[in-house]
One Martini backbone bead per residue (centre of mass of N, CA, C, O) as a GRO file, in nm:
protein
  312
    1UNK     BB    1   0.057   0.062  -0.021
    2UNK     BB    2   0.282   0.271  -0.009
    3UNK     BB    3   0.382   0.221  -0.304
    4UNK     BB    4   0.100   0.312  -0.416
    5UNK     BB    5   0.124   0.615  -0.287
    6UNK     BB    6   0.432   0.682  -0.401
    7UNK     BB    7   0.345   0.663  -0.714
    8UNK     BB    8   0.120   0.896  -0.668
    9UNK     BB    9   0.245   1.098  -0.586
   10UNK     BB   10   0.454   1.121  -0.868
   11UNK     BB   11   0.221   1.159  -1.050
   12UNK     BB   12   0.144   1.428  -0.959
   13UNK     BB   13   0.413   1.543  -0.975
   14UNK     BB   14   0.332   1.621  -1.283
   15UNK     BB   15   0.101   1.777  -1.268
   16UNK     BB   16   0.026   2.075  -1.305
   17UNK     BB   17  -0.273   2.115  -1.157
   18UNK     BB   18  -0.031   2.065  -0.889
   19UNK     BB   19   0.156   2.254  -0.858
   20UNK     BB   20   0.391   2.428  -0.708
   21UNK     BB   21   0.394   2.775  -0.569
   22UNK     BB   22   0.630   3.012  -0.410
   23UNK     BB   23   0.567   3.265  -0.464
   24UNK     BB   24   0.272   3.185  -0.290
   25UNK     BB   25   0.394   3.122   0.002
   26UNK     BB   26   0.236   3.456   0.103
   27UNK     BB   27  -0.066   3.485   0.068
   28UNK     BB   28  -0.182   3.514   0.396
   29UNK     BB   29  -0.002   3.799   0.437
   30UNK     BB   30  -0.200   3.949   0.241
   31UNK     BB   31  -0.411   4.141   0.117
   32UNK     BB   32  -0.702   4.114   0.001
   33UNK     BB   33  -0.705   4.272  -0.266
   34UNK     BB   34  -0.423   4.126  -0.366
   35UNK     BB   35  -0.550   3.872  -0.424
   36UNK     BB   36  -0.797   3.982  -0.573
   37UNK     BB   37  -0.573   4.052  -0.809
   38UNK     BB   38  -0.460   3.768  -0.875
   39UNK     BB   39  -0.688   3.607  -0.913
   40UNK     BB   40  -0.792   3.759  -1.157
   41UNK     BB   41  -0.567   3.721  -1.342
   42UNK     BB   42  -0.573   3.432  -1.357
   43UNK     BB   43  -0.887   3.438  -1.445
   44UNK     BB   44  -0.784   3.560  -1.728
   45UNK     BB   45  -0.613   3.334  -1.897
   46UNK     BB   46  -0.834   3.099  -1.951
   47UNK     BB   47  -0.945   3.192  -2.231
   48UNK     BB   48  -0.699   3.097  -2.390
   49UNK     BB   49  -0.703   2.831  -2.319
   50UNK     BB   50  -0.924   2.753  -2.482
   51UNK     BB   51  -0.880   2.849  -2.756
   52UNK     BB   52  -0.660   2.640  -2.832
   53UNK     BB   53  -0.928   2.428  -2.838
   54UNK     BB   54  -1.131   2.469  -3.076
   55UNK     BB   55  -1.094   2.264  -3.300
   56UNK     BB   56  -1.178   2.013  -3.060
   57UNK     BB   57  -1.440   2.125  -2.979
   58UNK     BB   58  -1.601   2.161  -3.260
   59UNK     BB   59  -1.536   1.826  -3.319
   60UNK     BB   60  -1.706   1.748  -3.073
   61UNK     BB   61  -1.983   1.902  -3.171
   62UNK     BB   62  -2.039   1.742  -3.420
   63UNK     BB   63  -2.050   1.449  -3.330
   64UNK     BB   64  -2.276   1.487  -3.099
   65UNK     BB   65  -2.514   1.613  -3.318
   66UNK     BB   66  -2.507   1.381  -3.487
   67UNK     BB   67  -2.636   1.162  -3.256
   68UNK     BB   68  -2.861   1.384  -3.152
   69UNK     BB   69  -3.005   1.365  -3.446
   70UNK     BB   70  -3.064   1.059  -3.394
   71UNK     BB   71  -3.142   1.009  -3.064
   72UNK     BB   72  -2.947   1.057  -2.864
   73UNK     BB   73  -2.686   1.137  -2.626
   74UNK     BB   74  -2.563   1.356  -2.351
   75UNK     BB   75  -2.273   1.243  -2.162
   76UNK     BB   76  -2.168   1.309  -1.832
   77UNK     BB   77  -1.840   1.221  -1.665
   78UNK     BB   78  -1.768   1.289  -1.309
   79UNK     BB   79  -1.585   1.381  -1.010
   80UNK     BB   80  -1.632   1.611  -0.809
   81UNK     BB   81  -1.597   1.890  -0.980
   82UNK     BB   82  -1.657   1.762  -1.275
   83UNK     BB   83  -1.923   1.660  -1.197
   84UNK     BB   84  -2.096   1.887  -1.120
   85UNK     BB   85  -2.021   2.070  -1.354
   86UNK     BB   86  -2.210   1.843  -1.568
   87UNK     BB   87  -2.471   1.836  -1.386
   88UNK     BB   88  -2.543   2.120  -1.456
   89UNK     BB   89  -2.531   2.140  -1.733
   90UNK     BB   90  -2.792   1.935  -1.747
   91UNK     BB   91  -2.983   2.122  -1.586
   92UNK     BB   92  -2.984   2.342  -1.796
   93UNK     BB   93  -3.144   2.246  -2.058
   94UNK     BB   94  -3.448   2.211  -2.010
   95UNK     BB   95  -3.544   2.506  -1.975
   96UNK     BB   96  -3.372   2.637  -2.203
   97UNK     BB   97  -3.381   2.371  -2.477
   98UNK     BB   98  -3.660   2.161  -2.407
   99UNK     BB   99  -3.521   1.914  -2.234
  100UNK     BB  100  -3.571   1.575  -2.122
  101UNK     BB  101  -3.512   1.520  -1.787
  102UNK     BB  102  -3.247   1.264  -1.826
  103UNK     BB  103  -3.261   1.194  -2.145
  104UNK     BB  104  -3.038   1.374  -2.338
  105UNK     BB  105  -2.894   1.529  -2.085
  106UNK     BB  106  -2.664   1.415  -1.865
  107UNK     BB  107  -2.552   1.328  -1.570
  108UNK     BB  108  -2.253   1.208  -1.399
  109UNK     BB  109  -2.149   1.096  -1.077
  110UNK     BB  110  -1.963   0.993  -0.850
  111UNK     BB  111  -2.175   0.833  -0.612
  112UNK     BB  112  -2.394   1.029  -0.716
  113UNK     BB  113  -2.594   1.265  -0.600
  114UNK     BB  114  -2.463   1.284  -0.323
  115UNK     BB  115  -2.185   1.400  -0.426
  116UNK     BB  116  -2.319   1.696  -0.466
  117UNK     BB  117  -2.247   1.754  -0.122
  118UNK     BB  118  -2.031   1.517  -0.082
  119UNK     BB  119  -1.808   1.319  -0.031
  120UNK     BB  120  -1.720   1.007  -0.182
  121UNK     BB  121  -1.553   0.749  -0.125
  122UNK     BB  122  -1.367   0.585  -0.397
  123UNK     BB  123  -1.551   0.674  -0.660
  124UNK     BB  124  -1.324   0.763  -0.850
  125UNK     BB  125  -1.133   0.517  -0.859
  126UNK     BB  126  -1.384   0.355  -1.038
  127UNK     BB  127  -1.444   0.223  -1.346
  128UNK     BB  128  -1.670   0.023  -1.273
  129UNK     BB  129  -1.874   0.190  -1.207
  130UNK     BB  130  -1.901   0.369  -1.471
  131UNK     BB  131  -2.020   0.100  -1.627
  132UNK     BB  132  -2.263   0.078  -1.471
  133UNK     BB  133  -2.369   0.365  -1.532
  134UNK     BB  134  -2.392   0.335  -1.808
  135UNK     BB  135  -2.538   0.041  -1.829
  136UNK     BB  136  -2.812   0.175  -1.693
  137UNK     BB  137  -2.872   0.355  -1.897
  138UNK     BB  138  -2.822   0.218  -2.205
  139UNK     BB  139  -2.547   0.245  -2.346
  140UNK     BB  140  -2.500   0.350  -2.695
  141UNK     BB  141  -2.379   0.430  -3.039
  142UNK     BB  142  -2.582   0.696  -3.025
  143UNK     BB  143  -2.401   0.809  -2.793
  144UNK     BB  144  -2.235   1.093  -2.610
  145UNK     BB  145  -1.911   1.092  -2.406
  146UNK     BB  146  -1.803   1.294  -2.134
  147UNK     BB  147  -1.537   1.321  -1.990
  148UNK     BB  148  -1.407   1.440  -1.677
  149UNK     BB  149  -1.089   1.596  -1.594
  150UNK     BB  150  -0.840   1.783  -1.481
  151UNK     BB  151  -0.577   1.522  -1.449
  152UNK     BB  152  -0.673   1.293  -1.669
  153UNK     BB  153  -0.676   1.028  -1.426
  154UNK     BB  154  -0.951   0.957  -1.358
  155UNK     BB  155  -1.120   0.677  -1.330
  156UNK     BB  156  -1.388   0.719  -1.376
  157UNK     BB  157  -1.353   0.890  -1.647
  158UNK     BB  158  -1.206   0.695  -1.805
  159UNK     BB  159  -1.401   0.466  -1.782
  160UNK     BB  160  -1.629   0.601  -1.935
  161UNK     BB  161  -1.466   0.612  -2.204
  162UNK     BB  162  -1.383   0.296  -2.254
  163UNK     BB  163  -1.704   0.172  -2.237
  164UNK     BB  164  -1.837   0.363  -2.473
  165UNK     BB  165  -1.641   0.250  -2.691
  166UNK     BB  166  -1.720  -0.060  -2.684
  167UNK     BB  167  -2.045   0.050  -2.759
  168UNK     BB  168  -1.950   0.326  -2.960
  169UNK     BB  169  -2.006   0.559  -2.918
  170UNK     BB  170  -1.895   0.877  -2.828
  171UNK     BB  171  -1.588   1.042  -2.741
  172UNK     BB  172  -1.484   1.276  -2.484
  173UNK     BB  173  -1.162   1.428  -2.292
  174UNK     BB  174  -1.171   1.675  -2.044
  175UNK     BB  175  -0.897   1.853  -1.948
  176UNK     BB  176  -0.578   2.021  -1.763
  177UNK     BB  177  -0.384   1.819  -1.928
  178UNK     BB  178  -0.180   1.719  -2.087
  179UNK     BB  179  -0.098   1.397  -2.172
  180UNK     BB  180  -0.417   1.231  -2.116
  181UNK     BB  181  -0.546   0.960  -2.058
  182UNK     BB  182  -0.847   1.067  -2.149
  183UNK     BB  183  -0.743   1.168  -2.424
  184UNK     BB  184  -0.645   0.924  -2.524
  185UNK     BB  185  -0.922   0.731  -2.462
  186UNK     BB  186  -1.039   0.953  -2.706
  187UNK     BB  187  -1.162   1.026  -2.945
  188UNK     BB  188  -1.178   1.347  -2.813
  189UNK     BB  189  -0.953   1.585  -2.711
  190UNK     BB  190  -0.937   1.807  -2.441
  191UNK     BB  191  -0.656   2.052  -2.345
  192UNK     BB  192  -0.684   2.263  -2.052
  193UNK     BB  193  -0.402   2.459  -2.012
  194UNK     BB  194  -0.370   2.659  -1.728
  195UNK     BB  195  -0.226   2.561  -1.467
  196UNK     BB  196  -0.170   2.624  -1.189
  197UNK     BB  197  -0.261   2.711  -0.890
  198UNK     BB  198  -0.341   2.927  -0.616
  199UNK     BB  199  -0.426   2.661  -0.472
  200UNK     BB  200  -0.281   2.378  -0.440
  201UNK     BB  201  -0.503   2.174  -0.653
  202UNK     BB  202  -0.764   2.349  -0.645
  203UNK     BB  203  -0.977   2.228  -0.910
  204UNK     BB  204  -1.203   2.488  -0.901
  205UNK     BB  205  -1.065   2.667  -1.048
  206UNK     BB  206  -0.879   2.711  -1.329
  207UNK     BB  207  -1.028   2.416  -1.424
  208UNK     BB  208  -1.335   2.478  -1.358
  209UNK     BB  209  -1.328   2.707  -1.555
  210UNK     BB  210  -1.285   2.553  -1.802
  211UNK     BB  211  -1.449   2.369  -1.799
  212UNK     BB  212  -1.718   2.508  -1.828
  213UNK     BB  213  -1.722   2.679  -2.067
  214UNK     BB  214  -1.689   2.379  -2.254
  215UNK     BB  215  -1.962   2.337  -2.182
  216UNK     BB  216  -2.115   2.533  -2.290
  217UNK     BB  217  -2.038   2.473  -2.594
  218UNK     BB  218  -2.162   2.197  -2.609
  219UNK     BB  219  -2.452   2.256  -2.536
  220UNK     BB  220  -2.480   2.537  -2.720
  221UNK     BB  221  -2.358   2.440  -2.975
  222UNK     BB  222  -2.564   2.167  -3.018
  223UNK     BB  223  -2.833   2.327  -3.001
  224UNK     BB  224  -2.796   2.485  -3.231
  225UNK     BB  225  -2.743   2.246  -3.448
  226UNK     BB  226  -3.053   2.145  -3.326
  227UNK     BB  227  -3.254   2.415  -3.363
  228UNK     BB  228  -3.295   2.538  -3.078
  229UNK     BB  229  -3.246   2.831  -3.219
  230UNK     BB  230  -3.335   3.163  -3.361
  231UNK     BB  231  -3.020   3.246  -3.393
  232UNK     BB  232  -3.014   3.394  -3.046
  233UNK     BB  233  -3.284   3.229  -2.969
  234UNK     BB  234  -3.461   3.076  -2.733
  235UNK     BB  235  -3.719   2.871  -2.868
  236UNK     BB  236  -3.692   2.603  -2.666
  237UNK     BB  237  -3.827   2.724  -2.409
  238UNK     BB  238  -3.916   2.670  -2.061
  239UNK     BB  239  -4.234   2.782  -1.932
  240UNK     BB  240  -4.186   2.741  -1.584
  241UNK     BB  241  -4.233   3.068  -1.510
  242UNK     BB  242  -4.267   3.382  -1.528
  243UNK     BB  243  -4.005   3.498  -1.646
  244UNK     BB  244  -4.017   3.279  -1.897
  245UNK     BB  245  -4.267   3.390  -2.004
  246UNK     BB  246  -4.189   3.650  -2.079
  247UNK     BB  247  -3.941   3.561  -2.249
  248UNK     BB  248  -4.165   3.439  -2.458
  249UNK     BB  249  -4.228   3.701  -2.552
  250UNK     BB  250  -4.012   3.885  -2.623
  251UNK     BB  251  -3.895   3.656  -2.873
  252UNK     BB  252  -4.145   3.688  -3.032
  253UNK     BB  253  -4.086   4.006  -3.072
  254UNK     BB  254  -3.808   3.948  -3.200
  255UNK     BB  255  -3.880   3.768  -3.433
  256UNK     BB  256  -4.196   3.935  -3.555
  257UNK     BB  257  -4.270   4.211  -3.434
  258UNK     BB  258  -4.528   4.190  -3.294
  259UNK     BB  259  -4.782   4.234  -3.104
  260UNK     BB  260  -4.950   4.156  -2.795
  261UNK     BB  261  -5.194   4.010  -2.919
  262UNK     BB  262  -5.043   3.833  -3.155
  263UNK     BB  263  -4.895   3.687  -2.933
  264UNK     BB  264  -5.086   3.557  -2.704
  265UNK     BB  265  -5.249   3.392  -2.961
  266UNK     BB  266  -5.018   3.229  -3.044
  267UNK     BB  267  -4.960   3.080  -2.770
  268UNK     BB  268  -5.246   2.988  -2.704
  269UNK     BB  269  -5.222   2.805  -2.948
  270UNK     BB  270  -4.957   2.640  -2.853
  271UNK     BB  271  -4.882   2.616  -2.543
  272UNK     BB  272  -4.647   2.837  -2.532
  273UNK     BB  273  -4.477   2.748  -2.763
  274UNK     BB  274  -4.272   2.968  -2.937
  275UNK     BB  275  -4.163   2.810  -3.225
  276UNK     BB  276  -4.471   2.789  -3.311
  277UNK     BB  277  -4.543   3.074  -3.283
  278UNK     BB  278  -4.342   3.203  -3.472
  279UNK     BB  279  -4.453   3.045  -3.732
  280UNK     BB  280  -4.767   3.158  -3.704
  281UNK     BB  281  -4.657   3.459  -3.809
  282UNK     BB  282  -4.422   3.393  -4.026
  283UNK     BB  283  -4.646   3.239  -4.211
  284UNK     BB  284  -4.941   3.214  -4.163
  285UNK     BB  285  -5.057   2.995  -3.964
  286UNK     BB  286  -5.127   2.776  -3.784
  287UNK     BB  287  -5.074   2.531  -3.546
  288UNK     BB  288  -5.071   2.260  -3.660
  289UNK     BB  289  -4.895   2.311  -3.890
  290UNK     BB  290  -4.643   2.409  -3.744
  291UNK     BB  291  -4.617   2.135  -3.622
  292UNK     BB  292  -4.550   1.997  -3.896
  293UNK     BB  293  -4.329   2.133  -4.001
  294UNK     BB  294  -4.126   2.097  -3.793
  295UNK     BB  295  -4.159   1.772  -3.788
  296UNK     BB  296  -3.999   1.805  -4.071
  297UNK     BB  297  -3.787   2.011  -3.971
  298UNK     BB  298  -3.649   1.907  -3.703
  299UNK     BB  299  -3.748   2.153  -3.572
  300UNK     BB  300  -3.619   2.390  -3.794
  301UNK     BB  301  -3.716   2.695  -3.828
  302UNK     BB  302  -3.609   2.759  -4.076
  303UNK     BB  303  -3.704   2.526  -4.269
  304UNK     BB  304  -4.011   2.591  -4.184
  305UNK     BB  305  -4.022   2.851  -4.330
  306UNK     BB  306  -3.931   2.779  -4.631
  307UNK     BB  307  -4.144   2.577  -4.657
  308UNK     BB  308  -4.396   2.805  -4.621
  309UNK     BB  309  -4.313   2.941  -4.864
  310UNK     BB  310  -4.205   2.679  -4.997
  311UNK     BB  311  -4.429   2.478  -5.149
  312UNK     BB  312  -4.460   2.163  -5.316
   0.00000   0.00000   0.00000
């Protein structure tokens, strides 16, 4: 047991996102004022870090885009903050862009639900459990898989891309060390090298930080390709409470230009949902015939006014 603790101490000091910074080892002693103008510095650094991997990320986002347009899903799996941060984004995919909650995009964590807010022992370090949780899923071939872990080493991460290719999958494999196992696993590997962190090895800092950017680009602009927006308005928002109301209404406002009775007679027409709405004032059609344009070009708004523009 202690040969394979030092063996991990060795492997750790080997990862950027681990190393220690001397200069920094007065930083306790630093005026609040003066951290927190280091500490924005260095997250200032980040988006340039995530910028050198866009041909990475684009390619990752056409592959994923490509499988949810046959009916695939989108799962991400990591176990402590890489997991909370997938987490996270999938659950945010359902209000924004109108997915099925936990059927569309999936998030896992190692350890369960419970580790979103506690840690639990020894999940990150089973690729069986991975296995086990992507099996659970019953993923196949038309899934795509984005393992995430800041380390690039992580068993639970690196197990879950390693399931996924043997069932078919795509996998992504989204690190921030250079030369990572994970990367190495992955149809599409992104490595998204922050440097070392202000707080040695605290990989929620500019790790955690480089992960959201690159999971919002998959996320965000899988759903742009899968017609999801029309341009830059969320149109298959789910309008579940005051505010979604309201930005339904606006959005309908902004892509229509209508007044305030044909927007409202549009959503209610359609049981609130915008991109109907939407297309029956800009095609002027009714509600129905809306409902099959857009079933007819899969979702997409732009081709379903161009089919009532232009009917066979």
């Amino acid at each position: 047991m202690t040969h394979q603790y030092t063996e991990l101490r060795r492997e750790l000091e080997t990862l950027t996102t681990e190393a220690f910074r001397p200069e920094l080892a007065e930083i306790d002693r630093m005026p609040t004022l003066e951290i927190t103008r280091i500490m924005n510095g260095e997250d200032a650094t980040v988006p340039a870090a995530v910028a050198g991997q866009l041909p990475s990320i684009a390619a990752a986002i056409d592959g994923i885009a490509e499988r949810m347009a046959r009916g695939g899903r989108l799962v991400y799996a990591g176990a402590g903050t890489a997991g909370r941060l997938g987490v996270l984004d999938a659950s945010e995919c359902p209000p924004t862009f109108n997915t099925t909650p936990g059927r569309e995009v999936v998030g896992l964590i190692a350890g369960g639900p419970d580790a979103m807010v506690t840690s639990v022992e020894g999940a990150e370090d089973s690729r069986e459990l991975a296995a086990a949780d992507l099996s659970a899923l019953r993923l196949t071939e038309a899934d795509a898989v984005v393992g995430i872990s800041a380390s690039g080493r992580t068993p639970y991460a690196v197990g879950a891309v390693e399931y996924a290719r043997k069932v078919g999958a795509l996998t992504v494999g989204l690190s921030c060390n250079a030369g990572s196992q994970l990367a190495a696993a992955a149809d599409h590997g992104i490595e998204v090298v922050v440097g070392p962190e202000l707080v040695s090895g605290s990989t929620r800092l500019k790790s955690g930080t480089a992960q959201k950017l690159v999971l919002n680009m998959l996320s965000t602009i899988t759903m742009i390709r899968l017609g999801k927006t029309y341009g830059n308005l969320m149109v298959d928002v789910r309008a579940s409470n005051e505010k979604l109301r309201a930005r339904s209404r606006r959005i309908v406002a902004l892509a229509t230009g209508a007044g305030d009775a044909a927007i409202e007679a549009a959503l209610t027409a359609t049981d609130g949902e915008v991109k109907p709405a939407i297309l029956t004032l800009l095609a002027q059609v009714d509600a129905s015939t809306a409902a099959r344009l857009l079933a007819d070009s899969k979702g997409h708004l732009r081709t379903a006014i161009d089919a009532a523009a232009h009917p066979h």
